[in-house]
Amino acid sequence: MIYNKLYTVADQIAICSFSLISFLKGYRFLLVGSMREESDFEKVNQGAGVPYTPEIASKLRIYKNGGVRFIAYHGKKPVGTVRLGDPNIINRPFEVFHVNEDCLHYEIQNLSVVKEYREGSQFIMLGLFKAMYCYSRYNRIESWMGFSTYGVFRTMRRYNKDIRRVDIDAGVTANPIARFLCRRGIVEICYTMSVDSFSPSCIFMQFLKYKLKGLTGWFSFLKWQTQHHESINYGSK
């Protein structure tokens, strides 16, 4: 492990550990840089199944510029994406929802996992966020903003308790995108979080905690099943 002054020793250990687990699982999390990766990014997003009308889809296209994109691969298959929107280039939160007027928060956009991988979506999301975190630290980005359903918000809050809710009202602006997203339940909540609160060491420990909790529950189930089986056998004698 090479020392990097951008990260604490604990964060470097967490980054290396997560990278090793990703490698063993066959996952890669990349900053989009090639034409193939750009094409794969668009394919994942087109298959996300978001029911945009042609009018709304057309209006959203103007926000494709002004951000950096990250993509997850399982082997050679693209399985997840996320984009980090720069408010100093295009401030979509302000134009659509009338928040982030001071351009302090970079917006999390296009967070998607392909349908057949959604059972393991938390690991893919964490990998994408790790890549986004490393990029943000290197480029001195201090805060993120997200718009999502309550389900995605609860998943993120499981790994990061320092998420601050921001009140939004689609009626504040006449923007048709805001009204469409809220009425269709695509956006239910807005929130901000500091990049530092998503440090790899904290997130990795939470990841291990939930994995161990799952294993504990599985072993408890096996123990109960064994005891139940023995009681059934005992009663049949």
mmCIF file of N, CA and C in Angstrom, residues 119-237:
data_model
loop_
_atom_site.group_PDB
_atom_site.id
_atom_site.type_symbol
_atom_site.label_atom_id
_atom_site.label_comp_id
_atom_site.label_asym_id
_atom_site.label_seq_id
_atom_site.Cartn_x
_atom_site.Cartn_y
_atom_site.Cartn_z
ATOM 1 N N GLU A 119 -30.392 -7.576 -7.025
ATOM 2 C CA GLU A 119 -30.359 -8.312 -5.759
ATOM 3 C C GLU A 119 -29.069 -7.991 -5.004
ATOM 4 N N GLY A 120 -27.993 -7.736 -5.730
ATOM 5 C CA GLY A 120 -26.722 -7.349 -5.106
ATOM 6 C C GLY A 120 -26.396 -5.888 -5.333
ATOM 7 N N SER A 121 -27.433 -5.068 -5.438
ATOM 8 C CA SER A 121 -27.232 -3.666 -5.825
ATOM 9 C C SER A 121 -26.468 -2.860 -4.781
ATOM 10 N N GLN A 122 -26.554 -3.225 -3.500
ATOM 11 C CA GLN A 122 -25.867 -2.442 -2.473
ATOM 12 C C GLN A 122 -24.356 -2.475 -2.677
ATOM 13 N N PHE A 123 -23.819 -3.640 -3.030
ATOM 14 C CA PHE A 123 -22.380 -3.747 -3.266
ATOM 15 C C PHE A 123 -21.981 -2.901 -4.475
ATOM 16 N N ILE A 124 -22.783 -2.944 -5.533
ATOM 17 C CA ILE A 124 -22.492 -2.156 -6.733
ATOM 18 C C ILE A 124 -22.569 -0.666 -6.416
ATOM 19 N N MET A 125 -23.584 -0.257 -5.658
ATOM 20 C CA MET A 125 -23.714 1.144 -5.280
ATOM 21 C C MET A 125 -22.517 1.601 -4.449
ATOM 22 N N LEU A 126 -22.066 0.758 -3.513
ATOM 23 C CA LEU A 126 -20.924 1.124 -2.685
ATOM 24 C C LEU A 126 -19.660 1.266 -3.529
ATOM 25 N N GLY A 127 -19.505 0.384 -4.527
ATOM 26 C CA GLY A 127 -18.349 0.485 -5.406
ATOM 27 C C GLY A 127 -18.360 1.764 -6.217
ATOM 28 N N LEU A 128 -19.533 2.141 -6.716
ATOM 29 C CA LEU A 128 -19.657 3.389 -7.472
ATOM 30 C C LEU A 128 -19.390 4.600 -6.576
ATOM 31 N N PHE A 129 -19.876 4.532 -5.347
ATOM 32 C CA PHE A 129 -19.652 5.639 -4.418
ATOM 33 C C PHE A 129 -18.186 5.726 -4.002
ATOM 34 N N LYS A 130 -17.517 4.583 -3.901
ATOM 35 C CA LYS A 130 -16.086 4.611 -3.591
ATOM 36 C C LYS A 130 -15.322 5.334 -4.698
ATOM 37 N N ALA A 131 -15.653 5.018 -5.962
ATOM 38 C CA ALA A 131 -15.011 5.684 -7.095
ATOM 39 C C ALA A 131 -15.325 7.180 -7.093
ATOM 40 N N MET A 132 -16.578 7.517 -6.784
ATOM 41 C CA MET A 132 -16.997 8.911 -6.753
ATOM 42 C C MET A 132 -16.318 9.654 -5.595
ATOM 43 N N TYR A 133 -16.141 8.973 -4.466
ATOM 44 C CA TYR A 133 -15.473 9.566 -3.309
ATOM 45 C C TYR A 133 -14.017 9.891 -3.637
ATOM 46 N N CYS A 134 -13.312 8.937 -4.254
ATOM 47 C CA CYS A 134 -11.902 9.148 -4.589
ATOM 48 C C CYS A 134 -11.752 10.323 -5.563
ATOM 49 N N TYR A 135 -12.655 10.386 -6.539
ATOM 50 C CA TYR A 135 -12.630 11.507 -7.491
ATOM 51 C C TYR A 135 -12.888 12.824 -6.761
ATOM 52 N N SER A 136 -13.852 12.832 -5.861
ATOM 53 C CA SER A 136 -14.224 14.056 -5.154
ATOM 54 C C SER A 136 -13.095 14.550 -4.262
ATOM 55 N N ARG A 137 -12.439 13.637 -3.557
ATOM 56 C CA ARG A 137 -11.329 14.049 -2.701
ATOM 57 C C ARG A 137 -10.203 14.649 -3.527
ATOM 58 N N TYR A 138 -9.897 14.019 -4.644
ATOM 59 C CA TYR A 138 -8.804 14.492 -5.506
ATOM 60 C C TYR A 138 -9.110 15.871 -6.072
ATOM 61 N N ASN A 139 -10.395 16.126 -6.359
ATOM 62 C CA ASN A 139 -10.804 17.396 -6.971
ATOM 63 C C ASN A 139 -11.392 18.380 -5.957
ATOM 64 N N ARG A 140 -11.212 18.094 -4.674
ATOM 65 C CA ARG A 140 -11.621 18.983 -3.585
ATOM 66 C C ARG A 140 -13.112 19.312 -3.603
ATOM 67 N N ILE A 141 -13.909 18.330 -3.940
ATOM 68 C CA ILE A 141 -15.368 18.460 -3.863
ATOM 69 C C ILE A 141 -15.782 18.104 -2.441
ATOM 70 N N GLU A 142 -16.540 18.949 -1.796
ATOM 71 C CA GLU A 142 -16.822 18.782 -0.375
ATOM 72 C C GLU A 142 -18.215 18.243 -0.072
ATOM 73 N N SER A 143 -19.166 18.416 -0.987
ATOM 74 C CA SER A 143 -20.540 18.036 -0.659
ATOM 75 C C SER A 143 -21.278 17.505 -1.881
ATOM 76 N N TRP A 144 -22.162 16.539 -1.631
ATOM 77 C CA TRP A 144 -23.019 15.966 -2.673
ATOM 78 C C TRP A 144 -24.476 16.260 -2.366
ATOM 79 N N MET A 145 -25.301 16.248 -3.413
ATOM 80 C CA MET A 145 -26.754 16.382 -3.270
ATOM 81 C C MET A 145 -27.419 15.281 -4.079
ATOM 82 N N GLY A 146 -28.466 14.694 -3.511
ATOM 83 C CA GLY A 146 -29.173 13.628 -4.212
ATOM 84 C C GLY A 146 -30.672 13.837 -4.220
ATOM 85 N N PHE A 147 -31.331 13.328 -5.263
ATOM 86 C CA PHE A 147 -32.790 13.293 -5.378
ATOM 87 C C PHE A 147 -33.154 11.850 -5.682
ATOM 88 N N SER A 148 -34.060 11.274 -4.900
ATOM 89 C CA SER A 148 -34.358 9.853 -5.106
ATOM 90 C C SER A 148 -35.681 9.484 -4.461
ATOM 91 N N THR A 149 -35.979 8.183 -4.510
ATOM 92 C CA THR A 149 -37.107 7.640 -3.759
ATOM 93 C C THR A 149 -36.677 7.483 -2.298
ATOM 94 N N TYR A 150 -37.652 7.268 -1.419
ATOM 95 C CA TYR A 150 -37.337 7.040 -0.009
ATOM 96 C C TYR A 150 -36.525 5.759 0.164
ATOM 97 N N GLY A 151 -36.773 4.760 -0.697
ATOM 98 C CA GLY A 151 -36.054 3.492 -0.591
ATOM 99 C C GLY A 151 -34.560 3.665 -0.782
ATOM 100 N N VAL A 152 -34.170 4.404 -1.812
ATOM 101 C CA VAL A 152 -32.748 4.658 -2.054
ATOM 102 C C VAL A 152 -32.160 5.493 -0.915
ATOM 103 N N PHE A 153 -32.932 6.473 -0.435
ATOM 104 C CA PHE A 153 -32.479 7.307 0.676
ATOM 105 C C PHE A 153 -32.213 6.467 1.922
ATOM 106 N N ARG A 154 -33.103 5.531 2.244
ATOM 107 C CA ARG A 154 -32.918 4.688 3.427
ATOM 108 C C ARG A 154 -31.687 3.808 3.291
ATOM 109 N N THR A 155 -31.440 3.295 2.080
ATOM 110 C CA THR A 155 -30.241 2.481 1.860
ATOM 111 C C THR A 155 -28.981 3.300 2.085
ATOM 112 N N MET A 156 -28.964 4.522 1.567
ATOM 113 C CA MET A 156 -27.795 5.383 1.739
ATOM 114 C C MET A 156 -27.608 5.776 3.200
ATOM 115 N N ARG A 157 -28.724 6.015 3.890
ATOM 116 C CA ARG A 157 -28.630 6.417 5.291
ATOM 117 C C ARG A 157 -28.139 5.267 6.172
ATOM 118 N N ARG A 158 -28.360 4.052 5.722
ATOM 119 C CA ARG A 158 -27.859 2.889 6.456
ATOM 120 C C ARG A 158 -26.337 2.937 6.566
ATOM 121 N N TYR A 159 -25.682 3.469 5.540
ATOM 122 C CA TYR A 159 -24.226 3.531 5.520
ATOM 123 C C TYR A 159 -23.680 4.900 5.923
ATOM 124 N N ASN A 160 -24.541 5.901 5.950
ATOM 125 C CA ASN A 160 -24.081 7.248 6.274
ATOM 126 C C ASN A 160 -25.194 7.978 7.018
ATOM 127 N N LYS A 161 -25.022 8.131 8.336
ATOM 128 C CA LYS A 161 -26.057 8.774 9.157
ATOM 129 C C LYS A 161 -26.058 10.290 8.996
ATOM 130 N N ASP A 162 -24.992 10.839 8.426
ATOM 131 C CA ASP A 162 -24.865 12.294 8.311
ATOM 132 C C ASP A 162 -25.454 12.793 6.996
ATOM 133 N N ILE A 163 -26.702 12.420 6.737
ATOM 134 C CA ILE A 163 -27.411 12.891 5.549
ATOM 135 C C ILE A 163 -28.462 13.894 5.996
ATOM 136 N N ARG A 164 -28.472 15.045 5.369
ATOM 137 C CA ARG A 164 -29.385 16.114 5.779
ATOM 138 C C ARG A 164 -30.471 16.307 4.724
ATOM 139 N N ARG A 165 -31.688 16.214 5.166
ATOM 140 C CA ARG A 165 -32.822 16.353 4.258
ATOM 141 C C ARG A 165 -33.012 17.816 3.841
ATOM 142 N N VAL A 166 -33.362 18.013 2.574
ATOM 143 C CA VAL A 166 -33.647 19.351 2.041
ATOM 144 C C VAL A 166 -35.088 19.357 1.557
ATOM 145 N N ASP A 167 -35.859 20.318 2.013
ATOM 146 C CA ASP A 167 -37.265 20.406 1.601
ATOM 147 C C ASP A 167 -37.363 20.868 0.151
ATOM 148 N N ILE A 168 -38.155 20.159 -0.627
ATOM 149 C CA ILE A 168 -38.406 20.558 -2.011
ATOM 150 C C ILE A 168 -39.909 20.600 -2.241
ATOM 151 N N ASP A 169 -40.315 21.429 -3.147
ATOM 152 C CA ASP A 169 -41.723 21.573 -3.492
ATOM 153 C C ASP A 169 -41.806 21.811 -4.993
ATOM 154 N N ALA A 170 -42.334 20.834 -5.701
ATOM 155 C CA ALA A 170 -42.414 20.959 -7.166
ATOM 156 C C ALA A 170 -43.259 22.144 -7.594
ATOM 157 N N GLY A 171 -44.092 22.640 -6.681
ATOM 158 C CA GLY A 171 -44.933 23.774 -7.025
ATOM 159 C C GLY A 171 -44.221 25.116 -6.934
ATOM 160 N N VAL A 172 -43.007 25.105 -6.328
ATOM 161 C CA VAL A 172 -42.248 26.347 -6.192
ATOM 162 C C VAL A 172 -41.849 26.883 -7.551
ATOM 163 N N THR A 173 -41.569 25.995 -8.470
ATOM 164 C CA THR A 173 -41.131 26.386 -9.803
ATOM 165 C C THR A 173 -42.101 25.861 -10.844
ATOM 166 N N ALA A 174 -42.142 26.545 -11.961
ATOM 167 C CA ALA A 174 -43.007 26.090 -13.056
ATOM 168 C C ALA A 174 -42.313 25.047 -13.918
ATOM 169 N N ASN A 175 -41.144 24.577 -13.461
ATOM 170 C CA ASN A 175 -40.369 23.631 -14.261
ATOM 171 C C ASN A 175 -41.139 22.322 -14.437
ATOM 172 N N PRO A 176 -41.412 21.908 -15.665
ATOM 173 C CA PRO A 176 -42.193 20.681 -15.898
ATOM 174 C C PRO A 176 -41.458 19.418 -15.483
ATOM 175 N N ILE A 177 -40.123 19.451 -15.462
ATOM 176 C CA ILE A 177 -39.364 18.275 -15.037
ATOM 177 C C ILE A 177 -39.631 17.982 -13.567
ATOM 178 N N ALA A 178 -39.631 19.026 -12.732
ATOM 179 C CA ALA A 178 -39.879 18.853 -11.299
ATOM 180 C C ALA A 178 -41.258 18.255 -11.054
ATOM 181 N N ARG A 179 -42.262 18.794 -11.717
ATOM 182 C CA ARG A 179 -43.626 18.289 -11.539
ATOM 183 C C ARG A 179 -43.727 16.827 -11.976
ATOM 184 N N PHE A 180 -43.125 16.500 -13.099
ATOM 185 C CA PHE A 180 -43.182 15.135 -13.622
ATOM 186 C C PHE A 180 -42.512 14.148 -12.660
ATOM 187 N N LEU A 181 -41.303 14.472 -12.207
ATOM 188 C CA LEU A 181 -40.551 13.565 -11.350
ATOM 189 C C LEU A 181 -41.252 13.327 -10.015
ATOM 190 N N CYS A 182 -41.827 14.379 -9.451
ATOM 191 C CA CYS A 182 -42.517 14.240 -8.160
ATOM 192 C C CYS A 182 -43.846 13.498 -8.297
ATOM 193 N N ARG A 183 -44.612 13.827 -9.321
ATOM 194 C CA ARG A 183 -45.922 13.191 -9.501
ATOM 195 C C ARG A 183 -45.792 11.709 -9.821
ATOM 196 N N ARG A 184 -44.730 11.322 -10.517
ATOM 197 C CA ARG A 184 -44.510 9.916 -10.865
ATOM 198 C C ARG A 184 -43.801 9.138 -9.761
ATOM 199 N N GLY A 185 -43.425 9.794 -8.680
ATOM 200 C CA GLY A 185 -42.750 9.112 -7.579
ATOM 201 C C GLY A 185 -41.307 8.773 -7.871
ATOM 202 N N ILE A 186 -40.737 9.368 -8.919
ATOM 203 C CA ILE A 186 -39.329 9.129 -9.241
ATOM 204 C C ILE A 186 -38.444 9.890 -8.257
ATOM 205 N N VAL A 187 -38.889 11.079 -7.869
ATOM 206 C CA VAL A 187 -38.220 11.856 -6.824
ATOM 207 C C VAL A 187 -39.196 12.039 -5.671
ATOM 208 N N GLU A 188 -38.815 11.533 -4.498
ATOM 209 C CA GLU A 188 -39.637 11.670 -3.298
ATOM 210 C C GLU A 188 -38.933 12.482 -2.213
ATOM 211 N N ILE A 189 -37.612 12.610 -2.323
ATOM 212 C CA ILE A 189 -36.856 13.284 -1.268
ATOM 213 C C ILE A 189 -35.565 13.853 -1.845
ATOM 214 N N CYS A 190 -35.109 14.948 -1.251
ATOM 215 C CA CYS A 190 -33.831 15.574 -1.607
ATOM 216 C C CYS A 190 -32.973 15.626 -0.343
ATOM 217 N N TYR A 191 -31.659 15.456 -0.492
ATOM 218 C CA TYR A 191 -30.776 15.433 0.665
ATOM 219 C C TYR A 191 -29.360 15.830 0.251
ATOM 220 N N THR A 192 -28.588 16.265 1.228
ATOM 221 C CA THR A 192 -27.181 16.573 1.008
ATOM 222 C C THR A 192 -26.345 15.773 1.992
ATOM 223 N N MET A 193 -25.078 15.602 1.662
ATOM 224 C CA MET A 193 -24.149 14.908 2.557
ATOM 225 C C MET A 193 -22.740 15.392 2.273
ATOM 226 N N SER A 194 -21.919 15.473 3.301
ATOM 227 C CA SER A 194 -20.524 15.849 3.088
ATOM 228 C C SER A 194 -19.775 14.652 2.520
ATOM 229 N N VAL A 195 -18.829 14.928 1.650
ATOM 230 C CA VAL A 195 -18.022 13.856 1.071
ATOM 231 C C VAL A 195 -17.248 13.118 2.167
ATOM 232 N N ASP A 196 -16.750 13.862 3.163
ATOM 233 C CA ASP A 196 -15.969 13.244 4.241
ATOM 234 C C ASP A 196 -16.779 12.214 5.023
ATOM 235 N N SER A 197 -18.093 12.432 5.117
ATOM 236 C CA SER A 197 -18.921 11.491 5.881
ATOM 237 C C SER A 197 -19.086 10.160 5.154
ATOM 238 N N PHE A 198 -18.664 10.114 3.888
ATOM 239 C CA PHE A 198 -18.699 8.867 3.128
ATOM 240 C C PHE A 198 -17.297 8.264 3.039
ATOM 241 N N SER A 199 -16.490 8.472 4.055
ATOM 242 C CA SER A 199 -15.117 7.958 4.037
ATOM 243 C C SER A 199 -15.139 6.438 3.893
ATOM 244 N N PRO A 200 -14.242 5.867 3.094
ATOM 245 C CA PRO A 200 -14.231 4.417 2.846
ATOM 246 C C PRO A 200 -14.139 3.578 4.109
ATOM 247 N N SER A 201 -13.384 4.051 5.114
ATOM 248 C CA SER A 201 -13.236 3.255 6.335
ATOM 249 C C SER A 201 -14.579 3.113 7.056
ATOM 250 N N CYS A 202 -15.345 4.204 7.154
ATOM 251 C CA CYS A 202 -16.656 4.137 7.815
ATOM 252 C C CYS A 202 -17.628 3.278 7.014
ATOM 253 N N ILE A 203 -17.656 3.484 5.698
ATOM 254 C CA ILE A 203 -18.591 2.745 4.857
ATOM 255 C C ILE A 203 -18.234 1.263 4.831
ATOM 256 N N PHE A 204 -16.949 0.957 4.763
ATOM 257 C CA PHE A 204 -16.518 -0.440 4.716
ATOM 258 C C PHE A 204 -16.866 -1.155 6.018
ATOM 259 N N MET A 205 -16.708 -0.475 7.155
ATOM 260 C CA MET A 205 -17.058 -1.085 8.442
ATOM 261 C C MET A 205 -18.557 -1.337 8.524
ATOM 262 N N GLN A 206 -19.371 -0.399 8.014
ATOM 263 C CA GLN A 206 -20.813 -0.614 7.984
ATOM 264 C C GLN A 206 -21.163 -1.787 7.071
ATOM 265 N N PHE A 207 -20.476 -1.885 5.942
ATOM 266 C CA PHE A 207 -20.694 -2.991 4.998
ATOM 267 C C PHE A 207 -20.413 -4.329 5.682
ATOM 268 N N LEU A 208 -19.278 -4.413 6.397
ATOM 269 C CA LEU A 208 -18.937 -5.653 7.103
ATOM 270 C C LEU A 208 -19.937 -5.941 8.219
ATOM 271 N N LYS A 209 -20.386 -4.866 8.885
ATOM 272 C CA LYS A 209 -21.355 -5.033 9.973
ATOM 273 C C LYS A 209 -22.634 -5.682 9.474
ATOM 274 N N TYR A 210 -23.157 -5.195 8.351
ATOM 275 C CA TYR A 210 -24.403 -5.744 7.816
ATOM 276 C C TYR A 210 -24.206 -7.141 7.256
ATOM 277 N N LYS A 211 -23.006 -7.389 6.702
ATOM 278 C CA LYS A 211 -22.714 -8.731 6.212
ATOM 279 C C LYS A 211 -22.649 -9.723 7.376
ATOM 280 N N LEU A 212 -21.996 -9.317 8.479
ATOM 281 C CA LEU A 212 -21.890 -10.183 9.649
ATOM 282 C C LEU A 212 -23.256 -10.394 10.288
ATOM 283 N N LYS A 213 -24.074 -9.336 10.290
ATOM 284 C CA LYS A 213 -25.430 -9.477 10.829
ATOM 285 C C LYS A 213 -26.222 -10.499 10.013
ATOM 286 N N GLY A 214 -26.033 -10.445 8.680
ATOM 287 C CA GLY A 214 -26.701 -11.404 7.813
ATOM 288 C C GLY A 214 -26.238 -12.823 8.074
ATOM 289 N N LEU A 215 -24.916 -12.991 8.292
ATOM 290 C CA LEU A 215 -24.384 -14.325 8.584
ATOM 291 C C LEU A 215 -24.894 -14.827 9.930
ATOM 292 N N THR A 216 -24.961 -13.913 10.922
ATOM 293 C CA THR A 216 -25.482 -14.296 12.244
ATOM 294 C C THR A 216 -26.924 -14.771 12.133
ATOM 295 N N GLY A 217 -27.717 -14.039 11.340
ATOM 296 C CA GLY A 217 -29.113 -14.448 11.134
ATOM 297 C C GLY A 217 -29.202 -15.794 10.433
ATOM 298 N N TRP A 218 -28.313 -16.041 9.476
ATOM 299 C CA TRP A 218 -28.308 -17.308 8.739
ATOM 300 C C TRP A 218 -27.935 -18.464 9.657
ATOM 301 N N PHE A 219 -26.904 -18.268 10.495
ATOM 302 C CA PHE A 219 -26.498 -19.320 11.423
ATOM 303 C C PHE A 219 -27.590 -19.587 12.458
ATOM 304 N N SER A 220 -28.276 -18.535 12.900
ATOM 305 C CA SER A 220 -29.386 -18.711 13.846
ATOM 306 C C SER A 220 -30.502 -19.536 13.205
ATOM 307 N N PHE A 221 -30.770 -19.254 11.920
ATOM 308 C CA PHE A 221 -31.790 -20.006 11.194
ATOM 309 C C PHE A 221 -31.389 -21.483 11.080
ATOM 310 N N LEU A 222 -30.120 -21.735 10.741
ATOM 311 C CA LEU A 222 -29.647 -23.120 10.626
ATOM 312 C C LEU A 222 -29.746 -23.845 11.967
ATOM 313 N N LYS A 223 -29.399 -23.126 13.053
ATOM 314 C CA LYS A 223 -29.482 -23.718 14.385
ATOM 315 C C LYS A 223 -30.924 -24.066 14.727
ATOM 316 N N TRP A 224 -31.839 -23.113 14.431
ATOM 317 C CA TRP A 224 -33.258 -23.359 14.694
ATOM 318 C C TRP A 224 -33.755 -24.531 13.861
ATOM 319 N N GLN A 225 -33.334 -24.580 12.582
ATOM 320 C CA GLN A 225 -33.785 -25.634 11.691
ATOM 321 C C GLN A 225 -33.311 -27.003 12.186
ATOM 322 N N THR A 226 -32.042 -27.043 12.664
ATOM 323 C CA THR A 226 -31.496 -28.301 13.180
ATOM 324 C C THR A 226 -32.253 -28.755 14.412
ATOM 325 N N GLN A 227 -32.490 -27.819 15.351
ATOM 326 C CA GLN A 227 -33.219 -28.161 16.568
ATOM 327 C C GLN A 227 -34.650 -28.583 16.255
ATOM 328 N N HIS A 228 -35.280 -27.873 15.305
ATOM 329 C CA HIS A 228 -36.641 -28.199 14.914
ATOM 330 C C HIS A 228 -36.703 -29.587 14.280
ATOM 331 N N HIS A 229 -35.691 -29.884 13.456
ATOM 332 C CA HIS A 229 -35.625 -31.193 12.801
ATOM 333 C C HIS A 229 -35.458 -32.291 13.844
ATOM 334 N N GLU A 230 -34.582 -32.021 14.843
ATOM 335 C CA GLU A 230 -34.364 -33.011 15.894
ATOM 336 C C GLU A 230 -35.629 -33.233 16.710
ATOM 337 N N SER A 231 -36.372 -32.172 16.995
ATOM 338 C CA SER A 231 -37.600 -32.315 17.787
ATOM 339 C C SER A 231 -38.644 -33.103 17.010
ATOM 340 N N ILE A 232 -38.696 -32.908 15.679
ATOM 341 C CA ILE A 232 -39.625 -33.654 14.864
ATOM 342 C C ILE A 232 -39.262 -35.135 14.871
ATOM 343 N N ASN A 233 -37.947 -35.402 14.716
ATOM 344 C CA ASN A 233 -37.486 -36.785 14.734
ATOM 345 C C ASN A 233 -37.758 -37.426 16.077
ATOM 346 N N TYR A 234 -37.543 -36.686 17.162
ATOM 347 C CA TYR A 234 -37.760 -37.205 18.499
ATOM 348 C C TYR A 234 -39.237 -37.554 18.699
ATOM 349 N N GLY A 235 -40.107 -36.685 18.204
ATOM 350 C CA GLY A 235 -41.531 -36.909 18.367
ATOM 351 C C GLY A 235 -42.040 -38.067 17.544
ATOM 352 N N SER A 236 -41.297 -38.471 16.514
ATOM 353 C CA SER A 236 -41.775 -39.551 15.645
ATOM 354 C C SER A 236 -41.331 -40.917 16.109
ATOM 355 N N LYS A 237 -40.484 -40.928 17.159
ATOM 356 C CA LYS A 237 -40.015 -42.234 17.620
ATOM 357 C C LYS A 237 -41.031 -42.888 18.549
#
